[in-house]
Coordinates of C-alpha atoms in Angstrom, one line a residue:
M1 CA 41.0 169.3 -24.6
A2 CA 42.1 171.6 -27.4
L3 CA 40.6 170.9 -31.6
F4 CA 43.3 170.9 -34.5
A5 CA 41.9 170.8 -38.3
T6 CA 45.1 168.1 -39.5
P7 CA 44.5 167.1 -43.5
Q8 CA 43.2 163.7 -42.4
G9 CA 40.4 165.4 -40.1
E10 CA 39.8 166.9 -36.9
I11 CA 41.9 165.7 -33.9
A12 CA 41.5 166.6 -30.2
A13 CA 44.7 166.9 -28.3
L14 CA 44.1 166.1 -24.2
L15 CA 46.4 167.3 -21.5
N16 CA 46.4 165.4 -18.0
Q17 CA 45.4 168.3 -15.1
H18 CA 47.9 167.4 -12.5
F19 CA 50.8 165.8 -14.4
P20 CA 52.9 167.7 -18.1
L21 CA 51.0 163.8 -19.9
L22 CA 49.5 164.6 -23.0
G23 CA 47.9 162.4 -25.7
F24 CA 45.0 162.8 -28.7
A25 CA 41.7 161.6 -29.4
V26 CA 39.6 161.7 -32.5
P27 CA 36.8 164.1 -30.8
S28 CA 33.9 161.6 -29.9
L29 CA 29.9 163.3 -28.7
P30 CA 29.9 163.5 -24.8
G31 CA 29.3 159.7 -23.6
K32 CA 30.8 158.8 -26.2
P33 CA 34.4 156.5 -25.4
L34 CA 37.4 158.2 -26.4
R35 CA 39.9 157.6 -29.6
F36 CA 42.7 157.6 -28.9
S37 CA 45.1 158.4 -31.6
D38 CA 49.2 159.0 -32.3
A39 CA 48.5 162.4 -34.3
R40 CA 52.8 161.9 -35.3
E41 CA 52.7 165.3 -36.4
L42 CA 51.6 167.1 -33.6
A43 CA 52.4 164.8 -31.3
N44 CA 56.4 165.8 -33.1
A45 CA 55.5 169.5 -32.4
F46 CA 53.9 169.2 -28.8
T47 CA 57.5 166.7 -28.2
Q48 CA 59.9 169.6 -29.3
L49 CA 58.7 172.3 -26.8
G50 CA 60.3 170.3 -24.3
M51 CA 57.2 171.1 -21.5
Y52 CA 54.5 167.4 -21.9
R53 CA 55.7 163.7 -22.6
V54 CA 53.7 163.1 -25.0
L55 CA 52.0 159.4 -24.7
S56 CA 51.4 157.4 -28.3
L57 CA 48.2 155.3 -28.5
S58 CA 50.0 152.7 -27.8
D59 CA 50.7 153.5 -24.5
L60 CA 47.1 154.8 -24.3
Q61 CA 45.9 151.4 -25.1
Q62 CA 47.8 149.3 -22.7
P63 CA 45.4 148.6 -20.0
I64 CA 45.2 148.4 -16.3
T65 CA 47.3 146.5 -13.8
A66 CA 48.2 146.4 -10.4
D67 CA 50.7 148.0 -10.5
E68 CA 48.9 150.9 -12.1
L69 CA 45.7 151.2 -9.3
A70 CA 48.5 150.5 -6.4
R71 CA 49.4 154.8 -7.6
L72 CA 46.4 156.1 -7.2
S73 CA 45.4 157.4 -4.1
P74 CA 41.4 156.2 -2.6
T75 CA 39.4 159.1 -4.1
E76 CA 41.2 157.7 -8.3
I77 CA 40.1 154.2 -6.7
E78 CA 36.6 154.7 -6.4
Q79 CA 36.1 156.5 -9.7
V80 CA 37.9 153.1 -11.1
N81 CA 36.0 151.0 -10.1
Y82 CA 32.8 153.0 -10.8
W83 CA 33.3 154.2 -14.3
K84 CA 35.2 150.8 -15.4
P85 CA 38.1 151.9 -17.7
T86 CA 40.0 150.0 -19.7
S87 CA 42.5 151.7 -20.5
L88 CA 45.6 154.1 -19.2
G89 CA 44.4 156.8 -21.5
Q90 CA 41.3 155.9 -20.0
I91 CA 41.6 157.3 -16.5
I92 CA 45.3 159.4 -17.0
F93 CA 42.4 161.8 -19.2
N94 CA 39.3 160.5 -17.2
A95 CA 37.4 159.8 -20.0
W96 CA 34.2 159.7 -18.0
D97 CA 34.4 163.6 -17.3

């Protein structure tokens, strides 16, 4: 996670550990749920780098479906069952870590 100061306040850039997936969230205290954000200016800057797939707020808030769960390993399924994330963003960025 990297923090950026913007005119709208501090924003956290989140990068998936295994895939070039990038998203943004309002920084929160440990143990608090991530509040995802669009951060359009930062998203445009990262998109122009051509290295990341920048996920929008609507991407990150998508509910978890059986199709997405079918793509996960047994260990990942175990974590999902334990932590009970409610959105794709929470799974992509291991919101429980």
